[in-house]
mmCIF file of C-alpha atoms and ligand atoms in Angstrom:
data_model
loop_
_atom_site.group_PDB
_atom_site.id
_atom_site.type_symbol
_atom_site.label_atom_id
_atom_site.label_comp_id
_atom_site.label_asym_id
_atom_site.label_seq_id
_atom_site.Cartn_x
_atom_site.Cartn_y
_atom_site.Cartn_z
ATOM 1 C CA MET W 77 106.576 73.725 100.242
ATOM 2 C CA THR W 78 108.254 71.071 102.143
ATOM 3 C CA VAL W 79 109.383 73.128 105.510
ATOM 4 C CA THR W 80 106.694 74.017 108.084
ATOM 5 C CA ALA W 81 107.694 76.973 110.836
ATOM 6 C CA THR W 82 105.625 76.331 114.403
ATOM 7 C CA PRO W 83 106.132 79.029 116.994
ATOM 8 C CA ILE W 84 106.785 78.023 120.683
ATOM 9 C CA PRO W 85 106.236 80.682 123.174
ATOM 10 C CA MET W 86 109.098 80.919 125.618
ATOM 11 C CA LEU W 87 109.483 83.413 128.482
ATOM 12 C CA SER W 88 107.654 86.307 128.701
ATOM 13 C CA ASP W 89 107.322 87.491 124.837
ATOM 14 C CA ASN W 90 109.854 85.123 123.187
ATOM 15 C CA TYR W 91 109.442 82.939 120.228
ATOM 16 C CA SER W 92 111.600 79.979 119.370
ATOM 17 C CA TRP W 93 110.418 78.203 115.874
ATOM 18 C CA LEU W 94 109.980 74.832 115.336
ATOM 19 C CA LEU W 95 110.919 73.568 111.816
ATOM 20 C CA ARG W 96 109.797 70.329 110.369
ATOM 21 C CA GLU W 97 111.155 69.388 106.859
ATOM 22 C CA SER W 98 108.681 66.485 105.271
ATOM 23 C CA VAL W 99 110.559 64.707 102.947
ATOM 24 C CA SER W 100 113.519 63.551 105.293
ATOM 25 C CA GLY W 101 111.403 63.949 108.603
ATOM 26 C CA LYS W 102 114.249 66.329 109.743
ATOM 27 C CA VAL W 103 113.334 68.673 112.704
ATOM 28 C CA ALA W 104 115.124 71.874 113.924
ATOM 29 C CA ILE W 105 114.338 74.172 116.265
ATOM 30 C CA VAL W 106 115.402 78.270 116.238
ATOM 31 C CA ASP W 107 116.651 80.024 119.050
ATOM 32 C CA PRO W 108 115.548 78.009 122.436
ATOM 33 C CA ALA W 109 115.478 80.051 125.010
ATOM 34 C CA GLU W 110 114.407 77.494 127.708
ATOM 35 C CA ALA W 111 114.486 73.849 127.446
ATOM 36 C CA ALA W 112 111.094 72.783 128.649
ATOM 37 C CA PRO W 113 109.012 73.992 126.333
ATOM 38 C CA ALA W 114 111.297 73.270 123.558
ATOM 39 C CA ILE W 115 111.232 69.381 124.990
ATOM 40 C CA ALA W 116 107.499 69.339 124.821
ATOM 41 C CA ALA W 117 107.092 70.690 121.632
ATOM 42 C CA ILE W 118 109.850 68.419 120.114
ATOM 43 C CA GLU W 119 108.423 65.108 121.960
ATOM 44 C CA ALA W 120 104.924 66.241 120.325
ATOM 45 C CA ALA W 121 106.824 66.160 116.905
ATOM 46 C CA GLY W 122 107.862 62.749 117.178
ATOM 47 C CA GLY W 123 110.804 63.148 119.746
ATOM 48 C CA LYS W 124 113.761 64.049 118.050
ATOM 49 C CA LEU W 125 116.123 67.414 117.189
ATOM 50 C CA ASP W 126 118.053 67.165 114.690
ATOM 51 C CA MET W 127 119.479 70.530 114.450
ATOM 52 C CA ILE W 128 119.132 73.899 116.602
ATOM 53 C CA LEU W 129 119.910 77.465 114.577
ATOM 54 C CA LEU W 130 121.219 80.064 116.817
ATOM 55 C CA THR W 131 120.357 83.848 115.452
ATOM 56 C CA HIS W 132 122.573 85.773 117.819
ATOM 57 C CA HIS W 133 123.861 85.160 121.751
ATOM 58 C CA HIS W 134 121.631 86.804 123.922
ATOM 59 C CA ALA W 135 120.453 84.445 126.918
ATOM 60 C CA ASP W 136 116.689 84.621 125.939
ATOM 61 C CA HIS W 137 118.026 83.151 122.675
ATOM 62 C CA VAL W 138 120.232 80.120 123.870
ATOM 63 C CA ASP W 139 119.554 79.294 127.540
ATOM 64 C CA GLY W 140 117.662 76.243 126.319
ATOM 65 C CA VAL W 141 120.627 74.850 123.909
ATOM 66 C CA PRO W 142 122.612 72.793 126.563
ATOM 67 C CA ALA W 143 119.933 70.710 128.259
ATOM 68 C CA LEU W 144 118.603 69.914 124.591
ATOM 69 C CA VAL W 145 121.981 69.297 123.248
ATOM 70 C CA ALA W 146 122.378 66.392 126.488
ATOM 71 C CA ARG W 147 119.025 65.093 125.762
ATOM 72 C CA TYR W 148 118.515 64.830 121.701
ATOM 73 C CA HIS W 149 122.358 65.722 120.369
ATOM 74 C CA PRO W 150 121.497 67.829 117.707
ATOM 75 C CA VAL W 151 123.660 69.856 115.530
ATOM 76 C CA VAL W 152 123.981 73.480 116.628
ATOM 77 C CA VAL W 153 124.561 76.304 114.164
ATOM 78 C CA GLY W 154 125.853 79.669 114.400
ATOM 79 C CA ASN W 155 127.727 82.926 113.590
ATOM 80 C CA ALA W 156 131.566 81.885 113.261
ATOM 81 C CA ALA W 157 131.929 85.712 114.293
ATOM 82 C CA ASP W 158 130.574 84.561 117.670
ATOM 83 C CA ALA W 159 131.636 80.985 118.265
ATOM 84 C CA HIS W 160 133.274 82.607 121.672
ATOM 85 C CA ARG W 161 129.675 83.342 122.916
ATOM 86 C CA LEU W 162 127.369 81.004 121.367
ATOM 87 C CA PRO W 163 127.012 77.169 123.553
ATOM 88 C CA ASN W 164 127.429 74.161 122.245
ATOM 89 C CA LEU W 165 128.410 75.436 118.608
ATOM 90 C CA ASP W 166 129.000 72.652 116.047
ATOM 91 C CA ILE W 167 128.804 74.660 112.798
ATOM 92 C CA ALA W 168 130.370 78.210 112.506
ATOM 93 C CA VAL W 169 128.589 79.632 109.506
ATOM 94 C CA HIS W 170 129.411 82.867 107.428
ATOM 95 C CA GLU W 171 127.250 85.309 105.391
ATOM 96 C CA GLY W 172 126.118 83.230 102.194
ATOM 97 C CA ASP W 173 126.415 79.655 103.544
ATOM 98 C CA THR W 174 124.008 77.345 103.004
ATOM 99 C CA VAL W 175 122.876 74.945 105.927
ATOM 100 C CA ASP W 176 121.568 71.260 105.196
ATOM 101 C CA PHE W 177 118.146 70.911 106.342
ATOM 102 C CA GLY W 178 117.262 67.308 105.143
ATOM 103 C CA ALA W 179 116.018 67.514 101.520
ATOM 104 C CA THR W 180 116.523 71.468 101.768
ATOM 105 C CA LYS W 181 118.861 74.254 102.887
ATOM 106 C CA ALA W 182 118.831 77.504 105.149
ATOM 107 C CA ARG W 183 120.707 80.223 103.931
ATOM 108 C CA VAL W 184 122.498 82.540 106.180
ATOM 109 C CA ILE W 185 122.400 86.313 105.978
ATOM 110 C CA ASP W 186 124.768 88.124 108.044
ATOM 111 C CA THR W 187 122.567 90.805 109.766
ATOM 112 C CA PRO W 188 124.829 92.976 112.272
ATOM 113 C CA GLY W 189 122.460 95.952 114.228
ATOM 114 C CA HIS W 190 120.759 94.383 117.321
ATOM 115 C CA THR W 191 123.890 92.857 118.123
ATOM 116 C CA LEU W 192 127.445 92.555 115.895
ATOM 117 C CA GLY W 193 127.054 88.809 115.345
ATOM 118 C CA HIS W 194 123.474 88.537 114.447
ATOM 119 C CA ILE W 195 122.635 86.485 111.808
ATOM 120 C CA SER W 196 119.344 85.471 109.981
ATOM 121 C CA TYR W 197 118.599 82.473 108.090
ATOM 122 C CA TYR W 198 116.205 81.986 105.214
ATOM 123 C CA ILE W 199 114.619 79.091 103.868
ATOM 124 C CA ALA W 200 113.473 79.443 99.942
ATOM 125 C CA ASP W 201 111.520 75.899 100.118
ATOM 126 C CA GLY W 202 108.710 77.152 102.194
ATOM 127 C CA GLY W 203 109.202 81.034 102.574
ATOM 128 C CA ILE W 204 110.566 80.941 105.618
ATOM 129 C CA LEU W 205 112.882 83.940 107.177
ATOM 130 C CA LEU W 206 114.144 83.591 110.694
ATOM 131 C CA PRO W 207 115.385 87.196 111.383
ATOM 132 C CA GLY W 208 115.773 86.737 115.371
ATOM 133 C CA ASP W 209 115.746 90.086 116.822
ATOM 134 C CA THR W 210 116.651 91.980 113.566
ATOM 135 C CA LEU W 211 112.916 92.618 112.186
ATOM 136 C CA PHE W 212 109.763 91.942 114.463
ATOM 137 C CA SER W 213 106.431 92.687 112.972
ATOM 138 C CA LEU W 214 105.765 96.671 113.112
ATOM 139 C CA GLY W 215 109.419 96.955 114.725
ATOM 140 C CA CYS W 216 112.885 96.162 114.561
ATOM 141 C CA GLY W 217 115.488 95.199 117.019
ATOM 142 C CA ARG W 218 117.113 97.685 119.604
ATOM 143 C CA LEU W 219 120.745 98.562 118.994
ATOM 144 C CA PHE W 220 122.870 97.133 121.584
ATOM 145 C CA GLU W 221 125.871 96.458 119.598
ATOM 146 C CA GLY W 222 125.711 97.982 116.110
ATOM 147 C CA THR W 223 124.446 101.198 114.548
ATOM 148 C CA ALA W 224 121.560 102.342 113.069
ATOM 149 C CA LYS W 225 123.434 102.211 109.702
ATOM 150 C CA ASP W 226 124.635 98.658 110.262
ATOM 151 C CA MET W 227 120.859 97.712 110.975
ATOM 152 C CA PHE W 228 119.279 99.604 108.094
ATOM 153 C CA HIS W 229 121.923 98.039 105.594
ATOM 154 C CA SER W 230 121.001 94.487 107.566
ATOM 155 C CA MET W 231 117.153 95.106 106.864
ATOM 156 C CA ALA W 232 117.957 95.965 103.281
ATOM 157 C CA LYS W 233 118.943 92.464 102.934
ATOM 158 C CA TYR W 234 115.591 91.307 103.146
ATOM 159 C CA GLU W 235 114.624 93.471 100.034
ATOM 160 C CA ASP W 236 115.296 90.471 97.454
ATOM 161 C CA LEU W 237 112.740 87.974 99.248
ATOM 162 C CA PRO W 238 109.164 87.575 97.823
ATOM 163 C CA ASP W 239 106.272 89.284 99.310
ATOM 164 C CA SER W 240 104.872 86.000 100.298
ATOM 165 C CA THR W 241 108.167 85.442 102.658
ATOM 166 C CA LEU W 242 106.779 84.033 106.207
ATOM 167 C CA VAL W 243 108.846 86.590 108.897
ATOM 168 C CA CYS W 244 109.408 83.939 111.935
ATOM 169 C CA ALA W 245 110.642 86.476 113.952
ATOM 170 C CA GLY W 246 112.347 86.179 118.157
ATOM 171 C CA HIS W 247 109.275 88.082 119.860
ATOM 172 C CA GLU W 248 106.050 89.209 120.281
ATOM 173 C CA TYR W 249 106.281 92.607 120.458
ATOM 174 C CA THR W 250 104.106 93.256 117.569
ATOM 175 C CA ALA W 251 100.706 94.983 119.895
ATOM 176 C CA SER W 252 103.314 97.566 121.446
ATOM 177 C CA ASN W 253 104.806 98.032 118.313
ATOM 178 C CA ALA W 254 101.716 99.197 116.350
ATOM 179 C CA LYS W 255 101.052 101.737 118.775
ATOM 180 C CA PHE W 256 104.499 103.349 117.838
ATOM 181 C CA ALA W 257 103.762 102.714 114.286
ATOM 182 C CA LEU W 258 100.686 104.486 114.082
ATOM 183 C CA ALA W 259 101.669 107.381 116.085
ATOM 184 C CA MET W 260 104.457 107.713 113.223
ATOM 185 C CA ASP W 261 102.269 106.666 110.032
ATOM 186 C CA PRO W 262 98.871 107.418 111.524
ATOM 187 C CA ASP W 263 96.827 107.881 107.679
ATOM 188 C CA ASN W 264 98.672 104.438 106.588
ATOM 189 C CA ARG W 265 95.603 102.290 106.095
ATOM 190 C CA ALA W 266 97.193 98.688 105.739
ATOM 191 C CA LEU W 267 98.781 99.697 109.136
ATOM 192 C CA GLN W 268 95.489 100.411 110.399
ATOM 193 C CA GLU W 269 94.027 97.185 109.419
ATOM 194 C CA ARG W 270 97.262 95.333 110.840
ATOM 195 C CA ALA W 271 96.624 96.572 113.893
ATOM 196 C CA ALA W 272 93.202 95.864 114.380
ATOM 197 C CA GLU W 273 94.029 92.160 113.078
ATOM 198 C CA VAL W 274 96.865 92.451 115.901
ATOM 199 C CA ALA W 275 94.329 93.581 118.823
ATOM 200 C CA ALA W 276 91.986 90.477 117.925
ATOM 201 C CA LEU W 277 94.701 87.855 117.443
ATOM 202 C CA ARG W 278 96.212 89.129 120.669
ATOM 203 C CA ALA W 279 92.931 89.019 122.450
ATOM 204 C CA ALA W 280 92.236 85.386 121.264
ATOM 205 C CA GLY W 281 95.513 84.691 122.981
ATOM 206 C CA LYS W 282 97.072 83.987 119.462
ATOM 207 C CA PRO W 283 100.118 84.554 118.152
ATOM 208 C CA THR W 284 100.936 87.599 115.750
ATOM 209 C CA LEU W 285 103.569 86.025 113.947
ATOM 210 C CA PRO W 286 104.238 84.559 111.476
ATOM 211 C CA VAL W 287 103.479 87.490 109.249
ATOM 212 C CA THR W 288 104.342 87.988 105.413
ATOM 213 C CA LEU W 289 106.982 90.273 104.177
ATOM 214 C CA GLY W 290 104.682 92.197 101.817
ATOM 215 C CA VAL W 291 102.320 93.188 104.951
ATOM 216 C CA GLU W 292 105.528 94.169 106.909
ATOM 217 C CA ARG W 293 106.558 96.277 103.635
ATOM 218 C CA ALA W 294 103.201 98.018 103.495
ATOM 219 C CA THR W 295 103.206 98.685 107.619
ATOM 220 C CA ASN W 296 106.411 98.309 109.117
ATOM 221 C CA PRO W 297 108.076 102.184 109.755
ATOM 222 C CA PHE W 298 111.231 100.819 110.111
ATOM 223 C CA LEU W 299 111.044 98.595 106.871
ATOM 224 C CA ARG W 300 109.559 101.540 105.121
ATOM 225 C CA ALA W 301 112.386 104.068 106.331
ATOM 226 C CA PRO W 302 113.971 105.338 103.332
ATOM 227 C CA ASP W 303 117.532 105.522 104.331
ATOM 228 C CA ALA W 304 119.916 105.190 107.269
ATOM 229 C CA GLU W 305 119.374 108.500 108.932
ATOM 230 C CA THR W 306 115.471 108.459 108.913
ATOM 231 C CA PHE W 307 115.651 104.928 110.254
ATOM 232 C CA GLY W 308 118.251 105.804 112.789
ATOM 233 C CA LYS W 309 115.912 108.587 113.984
ATOM 234 C CA LEU W 310 112.675 106.510 114.040
ATOM 235 C CA ARG W 311 114.750 103.739 115.981
ATOM 236 C CA THR W 312 115.925 106.695 118.838
ATOM 237 C CA ALA W 313 112.342 108.032 118.911
ATOM 238 C CA LYS W 314 110.955 104.412 119.599
ATOM 239 C CA ASP W 315 113.676 103.849 122.497
ATOM 240 C CA HIS W 316 111.185 107.133 124.130
ATOM 241 C CA PHE W 317 108.409 106.170 123.317
HETATM 242 ZN ZN1 ZN U 63 118.104 89.724 121.496
HETATM 243 FE FE1 FE U 64 115.705 88.572 122.165
#
């Protein structure tokens, strides 16, 4: 494993992720909402930034980009379909493309639902999934642009990934997601254990991410929904919870 991912807290509940590839020493950052905490993390990691990976166009995922580009001149990667609404885009990618990251590659997975142009990245070397606002621990993103069917099929694209995959999501929503998940699935033992772990982590001021896809498969009601209709009902229930 040559790639490591570290969460950088931003705004009130966002995570940007700092990625390091140890063979080449390349550094990338995912969805920088703000420049200042990104710069602090980049300086602590050696003071260079080679690449910015963007999952979608929302301000809380891209607003740090212009200042980071001006300071470090990284290559900015994002969805070709959203080229008109992503700042400083250099490499416009499509479903199935691979993006070089030092000695390894990140694969692009098209995951519409939260927004229509939302993509995820998967780095097999290190087992890192960057789902942006598609998949959260014990939850999923709101449907701002896509339908429940879109989102269900997007999340189904993660099915081929190993249980050991590290889910490096865009928000620290886990504690509130746990309340909803427990209300939907009160007898789920794995969920009860995860909820207790989440409460302890948050009480200690620690992130609940990354979490493994294996844990999410056992606990996340949205990942466990058997079909798009059930998924849609859950999403509507969560919106009003
Ligand atoms: Zn978003
Ligand atoms: Fe967001």
